[in-house]
Coordinates of C-alpha atoms in Angstrom, one line a residue:
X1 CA 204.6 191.6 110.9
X2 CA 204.6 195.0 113.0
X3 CA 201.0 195.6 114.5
X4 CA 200.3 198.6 112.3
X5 CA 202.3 197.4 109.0
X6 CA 199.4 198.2 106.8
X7 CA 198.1 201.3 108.6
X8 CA 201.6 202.3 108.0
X9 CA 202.1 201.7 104.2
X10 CA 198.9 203.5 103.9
X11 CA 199.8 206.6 105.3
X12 CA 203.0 206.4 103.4
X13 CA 201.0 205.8 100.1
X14 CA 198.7 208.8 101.2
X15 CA 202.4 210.7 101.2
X16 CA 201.8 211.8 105.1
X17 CA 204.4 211.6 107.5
X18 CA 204.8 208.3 109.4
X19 CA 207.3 208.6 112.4
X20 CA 208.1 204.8 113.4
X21 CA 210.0 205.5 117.0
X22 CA 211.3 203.4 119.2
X23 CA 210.7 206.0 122.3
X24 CA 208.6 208.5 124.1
X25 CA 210.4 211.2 122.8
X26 CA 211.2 211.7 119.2
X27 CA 209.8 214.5 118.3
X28 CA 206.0 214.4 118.9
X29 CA 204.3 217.0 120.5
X30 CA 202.1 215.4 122.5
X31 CA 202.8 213.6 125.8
X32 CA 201.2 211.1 127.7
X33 CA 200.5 213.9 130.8
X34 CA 199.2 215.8 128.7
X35 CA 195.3 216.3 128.3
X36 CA 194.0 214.0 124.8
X37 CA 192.3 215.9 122.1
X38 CA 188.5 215.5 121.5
X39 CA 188.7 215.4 117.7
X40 CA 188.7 211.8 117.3
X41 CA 186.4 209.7 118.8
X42 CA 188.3 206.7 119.3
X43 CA 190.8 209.4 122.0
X44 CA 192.0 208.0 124.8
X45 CA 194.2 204.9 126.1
X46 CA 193.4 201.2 125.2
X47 CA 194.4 198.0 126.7
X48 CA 194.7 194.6 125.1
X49 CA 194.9 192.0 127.6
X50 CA 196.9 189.1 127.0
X51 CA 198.6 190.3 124.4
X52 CA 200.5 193.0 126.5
X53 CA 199.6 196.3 124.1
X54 CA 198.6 199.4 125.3
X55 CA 197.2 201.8 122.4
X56 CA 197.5 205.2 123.1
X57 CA 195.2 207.6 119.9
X58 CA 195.5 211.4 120.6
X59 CA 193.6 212.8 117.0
X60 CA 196.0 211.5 114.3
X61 CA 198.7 210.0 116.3
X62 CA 198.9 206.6 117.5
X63 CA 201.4 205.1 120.2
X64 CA 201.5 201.5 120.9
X65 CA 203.6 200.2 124.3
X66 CA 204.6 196.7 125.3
X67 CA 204.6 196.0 129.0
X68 CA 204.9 193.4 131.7
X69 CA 204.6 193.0 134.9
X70 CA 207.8 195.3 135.0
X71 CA 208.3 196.9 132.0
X72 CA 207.3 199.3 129.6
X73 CA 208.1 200.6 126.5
X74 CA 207.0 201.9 123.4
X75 CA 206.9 199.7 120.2
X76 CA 205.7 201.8 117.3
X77 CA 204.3 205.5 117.0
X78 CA 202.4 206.7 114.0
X79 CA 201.4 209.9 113.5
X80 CA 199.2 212.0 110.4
X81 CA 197.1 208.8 110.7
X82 CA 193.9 209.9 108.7
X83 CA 190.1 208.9 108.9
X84 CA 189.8 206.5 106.4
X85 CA 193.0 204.7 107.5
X86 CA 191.2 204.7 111.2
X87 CA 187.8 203.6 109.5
X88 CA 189.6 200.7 107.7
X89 CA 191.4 199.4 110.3
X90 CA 189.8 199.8 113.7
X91 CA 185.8 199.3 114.7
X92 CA 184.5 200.2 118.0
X93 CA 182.2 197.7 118.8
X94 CA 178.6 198.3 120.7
X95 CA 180.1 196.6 123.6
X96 CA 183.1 198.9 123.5
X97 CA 185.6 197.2 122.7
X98 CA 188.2 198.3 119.9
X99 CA 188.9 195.9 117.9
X100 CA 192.2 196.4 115.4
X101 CA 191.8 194.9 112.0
X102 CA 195.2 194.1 111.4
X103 CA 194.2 190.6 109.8
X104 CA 192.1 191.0 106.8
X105 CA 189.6 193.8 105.9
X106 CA 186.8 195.1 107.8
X107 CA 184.1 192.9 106.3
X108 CA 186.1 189.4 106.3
X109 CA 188.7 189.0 108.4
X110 CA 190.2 186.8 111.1
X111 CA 189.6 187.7 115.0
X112 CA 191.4 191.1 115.7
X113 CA 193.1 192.2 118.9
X114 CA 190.4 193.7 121.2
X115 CA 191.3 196.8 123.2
X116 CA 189.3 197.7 126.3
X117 CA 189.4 201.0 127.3
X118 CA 191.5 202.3 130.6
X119 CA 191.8 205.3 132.4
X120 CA 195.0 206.2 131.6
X121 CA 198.5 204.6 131.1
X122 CA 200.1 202.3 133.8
X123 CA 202.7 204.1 135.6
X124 CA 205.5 202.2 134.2
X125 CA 204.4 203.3 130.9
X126 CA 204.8 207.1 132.1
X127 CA 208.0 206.5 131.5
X128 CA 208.8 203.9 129.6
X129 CA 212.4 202.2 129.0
X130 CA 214.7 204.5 127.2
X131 CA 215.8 202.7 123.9
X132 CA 218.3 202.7 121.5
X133 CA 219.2 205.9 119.6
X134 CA 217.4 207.9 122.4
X135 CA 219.7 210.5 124.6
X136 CA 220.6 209.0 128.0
X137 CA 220.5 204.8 126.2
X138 CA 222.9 203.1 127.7
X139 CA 223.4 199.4 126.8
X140 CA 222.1 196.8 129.3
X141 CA 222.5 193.1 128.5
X142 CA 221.0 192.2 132.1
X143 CA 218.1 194.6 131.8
X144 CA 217.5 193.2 128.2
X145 CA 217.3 189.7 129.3
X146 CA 214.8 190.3 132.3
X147 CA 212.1 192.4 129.9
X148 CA 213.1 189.4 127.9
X149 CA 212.4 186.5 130.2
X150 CA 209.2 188.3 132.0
X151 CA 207.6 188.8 128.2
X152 CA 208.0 185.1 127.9
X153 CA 206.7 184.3 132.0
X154 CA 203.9 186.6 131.3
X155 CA 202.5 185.8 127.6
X156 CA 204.1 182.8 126.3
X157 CA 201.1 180.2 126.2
X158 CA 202.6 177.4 127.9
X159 CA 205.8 176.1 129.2
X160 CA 204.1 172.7 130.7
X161 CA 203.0 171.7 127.0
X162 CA 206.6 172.2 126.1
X163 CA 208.1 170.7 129.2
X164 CA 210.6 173.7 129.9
X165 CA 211.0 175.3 133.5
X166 CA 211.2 179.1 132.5
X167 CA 212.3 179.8 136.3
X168 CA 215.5 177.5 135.6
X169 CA 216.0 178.7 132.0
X170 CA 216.8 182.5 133.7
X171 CA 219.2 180.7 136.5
X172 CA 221.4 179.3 133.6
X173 CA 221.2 182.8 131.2
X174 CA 222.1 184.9 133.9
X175 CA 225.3 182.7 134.6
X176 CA 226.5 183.3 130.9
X177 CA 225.6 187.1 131.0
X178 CA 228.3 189.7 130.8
X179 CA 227.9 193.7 131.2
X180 CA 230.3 194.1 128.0
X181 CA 229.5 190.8 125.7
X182 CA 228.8 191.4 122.0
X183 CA 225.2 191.8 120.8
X184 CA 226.2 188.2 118.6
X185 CA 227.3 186.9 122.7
X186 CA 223.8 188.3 124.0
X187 CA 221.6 186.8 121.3
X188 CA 223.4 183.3 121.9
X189 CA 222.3 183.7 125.3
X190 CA 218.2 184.3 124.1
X191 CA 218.7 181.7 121.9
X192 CA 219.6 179.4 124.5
X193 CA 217.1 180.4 126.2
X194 CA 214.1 179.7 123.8
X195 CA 215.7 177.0 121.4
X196 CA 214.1 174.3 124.3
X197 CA 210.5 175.5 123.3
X198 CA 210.8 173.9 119.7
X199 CA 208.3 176.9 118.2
X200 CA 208.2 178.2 114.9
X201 CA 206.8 181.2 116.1
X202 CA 209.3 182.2 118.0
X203 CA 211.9 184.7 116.3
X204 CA 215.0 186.6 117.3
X205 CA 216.0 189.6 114.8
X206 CA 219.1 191.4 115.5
X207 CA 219.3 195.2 115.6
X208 CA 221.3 194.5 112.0
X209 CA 218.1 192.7 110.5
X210 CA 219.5 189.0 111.0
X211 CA 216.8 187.1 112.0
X212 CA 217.0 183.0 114.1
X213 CA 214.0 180.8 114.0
X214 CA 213.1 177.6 115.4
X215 CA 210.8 174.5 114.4
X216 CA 209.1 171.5 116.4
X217 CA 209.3 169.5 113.4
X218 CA 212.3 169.0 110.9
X219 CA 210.6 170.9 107.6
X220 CA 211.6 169.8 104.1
X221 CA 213.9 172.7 104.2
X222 CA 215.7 171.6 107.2
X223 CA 215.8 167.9 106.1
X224 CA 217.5 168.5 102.6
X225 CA 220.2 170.8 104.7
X226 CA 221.0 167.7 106.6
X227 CA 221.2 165.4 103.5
X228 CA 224.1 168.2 102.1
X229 CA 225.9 167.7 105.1
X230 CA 225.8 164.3 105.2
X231 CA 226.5 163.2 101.8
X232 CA 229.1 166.2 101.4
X233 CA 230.8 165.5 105.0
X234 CA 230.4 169.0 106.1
X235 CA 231.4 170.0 109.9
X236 CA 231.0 172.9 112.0
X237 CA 231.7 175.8 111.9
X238 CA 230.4 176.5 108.3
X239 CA 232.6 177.9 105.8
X240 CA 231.5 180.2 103.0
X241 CA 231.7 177.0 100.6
X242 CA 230.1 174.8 102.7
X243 CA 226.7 177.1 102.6
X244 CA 227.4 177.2 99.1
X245 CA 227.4 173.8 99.0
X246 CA 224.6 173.6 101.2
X247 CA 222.5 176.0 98.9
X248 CA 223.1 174.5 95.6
X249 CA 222.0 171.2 97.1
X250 CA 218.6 172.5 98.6
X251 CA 218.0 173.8 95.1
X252 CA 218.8 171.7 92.7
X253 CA 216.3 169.3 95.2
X254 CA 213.9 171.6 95.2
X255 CA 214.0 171.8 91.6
X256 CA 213.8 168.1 91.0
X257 CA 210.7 167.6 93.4
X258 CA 209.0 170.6 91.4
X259 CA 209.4 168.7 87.9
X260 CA 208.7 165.2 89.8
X261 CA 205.1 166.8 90.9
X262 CA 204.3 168.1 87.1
X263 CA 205.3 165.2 85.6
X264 CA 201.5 163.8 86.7
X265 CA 200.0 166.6 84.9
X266 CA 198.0 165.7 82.0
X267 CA 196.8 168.6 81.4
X268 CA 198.4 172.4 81.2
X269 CA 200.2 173.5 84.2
X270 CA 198.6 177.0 85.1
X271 CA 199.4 179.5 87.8
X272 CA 198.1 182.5 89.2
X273 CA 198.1 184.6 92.5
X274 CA 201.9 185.5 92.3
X275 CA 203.4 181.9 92.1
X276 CA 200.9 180.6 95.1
X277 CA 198.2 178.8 93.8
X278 CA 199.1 176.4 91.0
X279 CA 196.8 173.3 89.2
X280 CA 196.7 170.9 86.6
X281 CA 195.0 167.8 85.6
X282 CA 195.8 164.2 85.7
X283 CA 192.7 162.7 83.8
X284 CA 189.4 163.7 85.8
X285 CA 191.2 164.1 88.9
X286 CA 192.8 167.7 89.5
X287 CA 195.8 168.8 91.3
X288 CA 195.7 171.9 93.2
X289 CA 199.0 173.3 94.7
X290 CA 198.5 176.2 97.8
X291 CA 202.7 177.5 98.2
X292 CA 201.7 179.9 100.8
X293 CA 198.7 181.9 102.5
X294 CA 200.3 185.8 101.6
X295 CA 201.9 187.7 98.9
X296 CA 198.9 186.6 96.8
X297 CA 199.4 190.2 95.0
X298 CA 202.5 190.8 93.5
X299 CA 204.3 194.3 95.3
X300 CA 200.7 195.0 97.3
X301 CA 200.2 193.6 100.9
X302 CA 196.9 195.0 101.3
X303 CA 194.5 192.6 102.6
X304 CA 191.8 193.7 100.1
X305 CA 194.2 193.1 97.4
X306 CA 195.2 189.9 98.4
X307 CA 191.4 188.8 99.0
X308 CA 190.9 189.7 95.3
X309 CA 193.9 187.8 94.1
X310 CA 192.3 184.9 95.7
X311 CA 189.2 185.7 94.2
X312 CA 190.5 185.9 90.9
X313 CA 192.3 183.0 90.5
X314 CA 189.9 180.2 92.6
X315 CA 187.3 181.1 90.3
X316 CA 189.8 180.1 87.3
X317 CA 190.9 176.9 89.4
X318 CA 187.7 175.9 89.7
X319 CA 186.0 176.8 86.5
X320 CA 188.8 174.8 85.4
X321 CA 188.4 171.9 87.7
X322 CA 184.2 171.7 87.0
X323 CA 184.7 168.5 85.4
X324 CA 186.5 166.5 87.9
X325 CA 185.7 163.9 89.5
X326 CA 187.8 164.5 92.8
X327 CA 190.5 166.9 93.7
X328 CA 194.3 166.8 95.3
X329 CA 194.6 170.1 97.6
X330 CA 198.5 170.2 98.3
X331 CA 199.8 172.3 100.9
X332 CA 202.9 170.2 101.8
X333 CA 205.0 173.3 101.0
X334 CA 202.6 175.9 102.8
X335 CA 204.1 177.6 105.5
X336 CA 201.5 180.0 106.8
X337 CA 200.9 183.3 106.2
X338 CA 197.4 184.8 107.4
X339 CA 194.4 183.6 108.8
X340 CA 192.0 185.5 106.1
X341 CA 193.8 184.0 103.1
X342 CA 193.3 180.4 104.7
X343 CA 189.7 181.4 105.3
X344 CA 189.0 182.7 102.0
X345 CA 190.5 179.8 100.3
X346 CA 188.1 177.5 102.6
X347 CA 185.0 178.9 101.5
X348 CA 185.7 177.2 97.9
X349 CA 185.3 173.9 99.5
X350 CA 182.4 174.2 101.7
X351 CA 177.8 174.5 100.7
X352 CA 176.9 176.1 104.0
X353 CA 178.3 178.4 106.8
X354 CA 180.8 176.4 108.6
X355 CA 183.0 176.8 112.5
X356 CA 186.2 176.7 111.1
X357 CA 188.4 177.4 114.4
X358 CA 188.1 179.4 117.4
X359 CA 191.0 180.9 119.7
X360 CA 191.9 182.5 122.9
X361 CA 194.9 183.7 124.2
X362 CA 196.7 183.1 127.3
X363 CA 195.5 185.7 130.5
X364 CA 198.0 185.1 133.4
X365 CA 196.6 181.7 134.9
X366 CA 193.1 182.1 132.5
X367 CA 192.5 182.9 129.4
X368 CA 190.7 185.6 127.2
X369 CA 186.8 185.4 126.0
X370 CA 186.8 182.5 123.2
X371 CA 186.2 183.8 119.4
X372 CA 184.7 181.8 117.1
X373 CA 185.6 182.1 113.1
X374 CA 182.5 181.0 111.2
X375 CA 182.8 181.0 107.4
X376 CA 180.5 181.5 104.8
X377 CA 180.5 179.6 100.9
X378 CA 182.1 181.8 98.0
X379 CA 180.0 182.1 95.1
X380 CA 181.6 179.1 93.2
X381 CA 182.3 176.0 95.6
X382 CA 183.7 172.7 94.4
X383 CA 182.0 169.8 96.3
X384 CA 183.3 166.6 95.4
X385 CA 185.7 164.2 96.7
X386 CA 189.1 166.0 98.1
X387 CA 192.4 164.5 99.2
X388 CA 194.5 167.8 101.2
X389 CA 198.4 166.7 100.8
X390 CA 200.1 168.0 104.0
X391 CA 203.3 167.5 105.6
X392 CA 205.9 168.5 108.8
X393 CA 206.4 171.6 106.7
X394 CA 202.8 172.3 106.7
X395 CA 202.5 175.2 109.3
X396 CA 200.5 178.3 111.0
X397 CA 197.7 179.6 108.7
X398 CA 198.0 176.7 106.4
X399 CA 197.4 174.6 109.7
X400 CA 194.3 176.7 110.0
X401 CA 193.1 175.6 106.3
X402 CA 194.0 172.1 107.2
X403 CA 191.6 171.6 110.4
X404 CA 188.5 173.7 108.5
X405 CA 188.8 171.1 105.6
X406 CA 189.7 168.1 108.0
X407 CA 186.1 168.5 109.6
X408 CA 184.5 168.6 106.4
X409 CA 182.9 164.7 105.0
X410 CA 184.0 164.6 101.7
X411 CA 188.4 165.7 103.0
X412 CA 190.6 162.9 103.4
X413 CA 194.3 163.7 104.8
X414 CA 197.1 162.1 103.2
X415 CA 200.7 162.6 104.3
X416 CA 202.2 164.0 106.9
X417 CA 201.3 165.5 110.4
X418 CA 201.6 169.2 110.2
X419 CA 204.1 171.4 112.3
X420 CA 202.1 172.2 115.3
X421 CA 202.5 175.9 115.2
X422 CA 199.0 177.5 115.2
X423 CA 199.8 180.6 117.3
X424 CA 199.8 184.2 115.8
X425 CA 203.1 185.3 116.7
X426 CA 202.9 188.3 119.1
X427 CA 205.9 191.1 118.5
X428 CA 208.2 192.6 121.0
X429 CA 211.1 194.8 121.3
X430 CA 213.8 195.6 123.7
X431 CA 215.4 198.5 124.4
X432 CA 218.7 197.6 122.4
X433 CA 216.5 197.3 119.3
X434 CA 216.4 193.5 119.2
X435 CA 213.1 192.4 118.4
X436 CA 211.5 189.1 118.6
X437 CA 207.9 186.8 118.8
X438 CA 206.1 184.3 120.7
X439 CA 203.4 182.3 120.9
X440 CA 200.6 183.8 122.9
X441 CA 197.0 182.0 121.7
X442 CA 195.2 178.9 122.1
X443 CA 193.8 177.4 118.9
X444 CA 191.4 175.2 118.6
X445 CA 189.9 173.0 115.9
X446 CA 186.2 173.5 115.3
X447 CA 185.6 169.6 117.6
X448 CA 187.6 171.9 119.8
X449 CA 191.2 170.0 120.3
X450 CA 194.0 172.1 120.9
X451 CA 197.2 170.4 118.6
X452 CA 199.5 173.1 119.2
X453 CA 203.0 171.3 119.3
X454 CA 201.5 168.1 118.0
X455 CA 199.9 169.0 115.2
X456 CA 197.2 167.8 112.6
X457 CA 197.3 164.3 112.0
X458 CA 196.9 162.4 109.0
X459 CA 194.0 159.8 107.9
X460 CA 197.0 158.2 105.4
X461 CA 200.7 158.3 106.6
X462 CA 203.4 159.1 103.2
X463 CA 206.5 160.7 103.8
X464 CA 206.5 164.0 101.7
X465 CA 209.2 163.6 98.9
X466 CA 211.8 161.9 101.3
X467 CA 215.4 160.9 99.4
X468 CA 214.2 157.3 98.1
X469 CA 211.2 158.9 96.2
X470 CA 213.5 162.3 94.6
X471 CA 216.0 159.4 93.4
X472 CA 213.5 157.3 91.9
X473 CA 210.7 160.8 90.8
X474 CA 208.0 160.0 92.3
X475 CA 205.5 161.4 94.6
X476 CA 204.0 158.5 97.1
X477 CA 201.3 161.6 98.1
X478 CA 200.1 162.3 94.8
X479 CA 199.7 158.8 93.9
X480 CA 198.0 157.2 96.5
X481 CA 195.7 160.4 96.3
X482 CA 194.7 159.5 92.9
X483 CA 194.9 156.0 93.8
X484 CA 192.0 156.8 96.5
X485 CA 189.9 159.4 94.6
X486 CA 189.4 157.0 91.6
X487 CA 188.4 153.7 93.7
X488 CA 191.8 151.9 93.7
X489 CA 192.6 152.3 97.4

């Protein structure tokens, strides 16, 4: 997600102008030399350190850079950015720190990058890397890689966890690096460079909008695309048939291990929140599927909106669920999405305030100030017995959800250990208009472990819906879930 995505879509919605430009020039009057206006308090330039962002707010326009060590450049300008849009997304604390509220709403949201005021912009910043599109670009593979590999030496939260010398990584790139290579050659070369790390939260996107990920942990996804090419015999390179192949497969499976979950249902199977939050019952014990923690509100991406969504349809789940003797919370599924959603969905299953995580992120050879996340009890909590169904797929924000309910006494784990990938992942862009994420934070579980990598483990070991279960539909998970919730286990 861009930084300002939402301030963005707002002043679009508001029908103002939003200029998204990839340089210092494009059009806007104001300059960085120049002197900033006094109409808006929050004037001036803004550091966030560890994160390497520099916010630069003259009135109504904002200007966000990315540097290094030895670069600079900008990653998004916004301009005809209005009060309410500045009310609703930044706060200035007492202490004077700016916090952007890019992950949830102003009165419940996840820790927000914190900017500290500075004088002015670094001198790199002054004039910052000409990008694509801009007069005077001219295309530089080696200069790409090096704001590449610094981003990474500077930010990335640990190479020792990961076991990967950075230093030697750039020895063997610049070996395969070639003034006229394809953009397809040049990517090859960064994902070379990061494939090693094993992070999910670690993206490449093309200038064409073709984006490469990576996982520490073969996800459900990845494991039936290695079943298709087993049991079809399917080689490298891919042909057009073979990912058709490849795709009917993967669906047809994930078909079958949709019907093989509601086949327990003894009840009707409802949904609500856009497809993401699904239940039924199998005699007093309920089943509650979480898909995903975003897109909770069909077509709106507003955090308020998808609070509400929540809202509105956990109060039906558990209106619903009143009865039950003990609950199945599945997230086997759940990739992530944002911290708020997980939080909100937490404070359904807890009776008091409650430390749910707390995270840093890497500050050269330190760290930032710790932030605690403390949540507080919805209106409507369900307290009894709970079995939470997670997996290797289980990752990010729905790893958050898993270690706030793993702490609590009456949450028992069942399944799989979860993919290790707690990191927000922190956006950058290159001049040739290739943009890509790391891992920059440390997050840590409210006894205060840090799993990144290894994620959460599991009080009961079942494979999630492996091969020998599809073919003989069942679900080892949900059953020895029930089996424990109604005394047989």
């Amino acid at each position: 997600m861009n930084l300002l995505t939402h301030i963005g879509r707002s002043v679009l919605i508001a029908g103002a102008v939003v200029s998204l430009l990839s340089g210092c020039g494009g059009g806007s009057s104001h300059s960085a030399d120049s002197a900033t206006g006094s109409g808006n308090p929050l004037n001036g330039f803004w550091q966030a350190v560890g994160y390497g962002k520099i916010a630069w707010i003259d009135n109504t326009h904002i200007t966000f850079y990315d540097y290094t060590q030895a670069s600079c450049l900008v990653n998004e300008r916004l301009d005809d950015v209005d009060e309410e849009d500045f009310e609703r997304f930044f706060d200035l604390g007492s202490d004077g720190i700016l916090a952007l509220i890019e992950d949830g709403t102003p009165t419940f949201h996840a820790p927000s990058l914190r900017f500290q005021p500075i004088a002015g912009l670094p001198e790199l910043c002054k004039t910052p890397s000409v990008q694509a599109g801009e007069a005077g670009y001219q295309q530089d593979w080696f200069s790409d890689y090096e704001i590449f590999w610094q981003t990474f030496s500077d930010y990335y939260l640990s190479f020792e966890l990961k076991g990967v010398d950075w230093y030697s990584v750039r020895q063997q790139a610049l070996t395969n690096l070639q003034d006229s290579m394809t953009q397809a050659a040049f990517l090859d070369v960064l994902y070379q460079s990061v494939q090693p790390l094993k992070d999910g939260h670690i993206a490449i996107t093309s200038s064409d909008g073709q984006e490469v990920s990576f996982e520490n942990k073969p996800s459900f996804i990845s494991t039936l695309v290695q079943e298709a090419i087993t049991q079809y015999n399917i080689a490298q390179p891919l042909s057009d048939a073979d990912i058709e192949t490849i795709n009917t497969y993967v669906g047809e499976q994930l078909e079958l291990s949709a019907e093989i979950i509601t086949s327990y249902a003894e009840s009707e199977v409802k949904s609500a929140a856009n497809g993401n939050i699904n239940w039924f019952k199998q005699g007093n014990i309920g089943y509650l599927e979480i898909s995903g923690m975003q897109d909770f509100a069909a077509g709106d991406e507003f955090p308020a909106s998808e609070l509400a969504a929540i809202e509105q349809a956990m109060q039906t789940v558990l209106s619903d669920m009143s009865d039950t003797a003990g609950l199945i919370v599945d997230i086997r599924s759940n990739v992530g999405g944002n911290d708020y959603a997980s939080m909100k969905l937490f404070s359904y299953f807890i009776q008091n305030e409650q430390l749910m995580f707390s995270k840093q992120a890497r500050l050269g050879a330190s760290k930032t100030a710790l932030k605690e996340v403390r949540v507080l009890p919805a209106n409507v909590t369900y307290h009894q017995p709970i079995v939470l169904l997670t997996s290797n797929t289980t990752a990010s924000a729905a790893e958050v959800f898993t270690v706030g309910m793993r702490a609590l006494p009456n949450v028992t784990l069942i399944g799989e250990s979860t993919q290790g990938e707690f990191s927000d992942a922190l956006e950058k862009r290159l001049p040739s208009g290739i943009v890509f994420t790391l891992s920059n934070e440390f997050y840590y579980t409210p006894e205060g472990e840090w799993l990144e990598h290894q994620g959460v483990a599991v009080d009961i070991e079942v494979p999630y819906l492996d091969r020998a279960q599809r073919q003989a539909e069942e679900d080892l998970g949900i059953e020895t879930a029930y089996a424990l919730l109604t005394g047989q286990l």
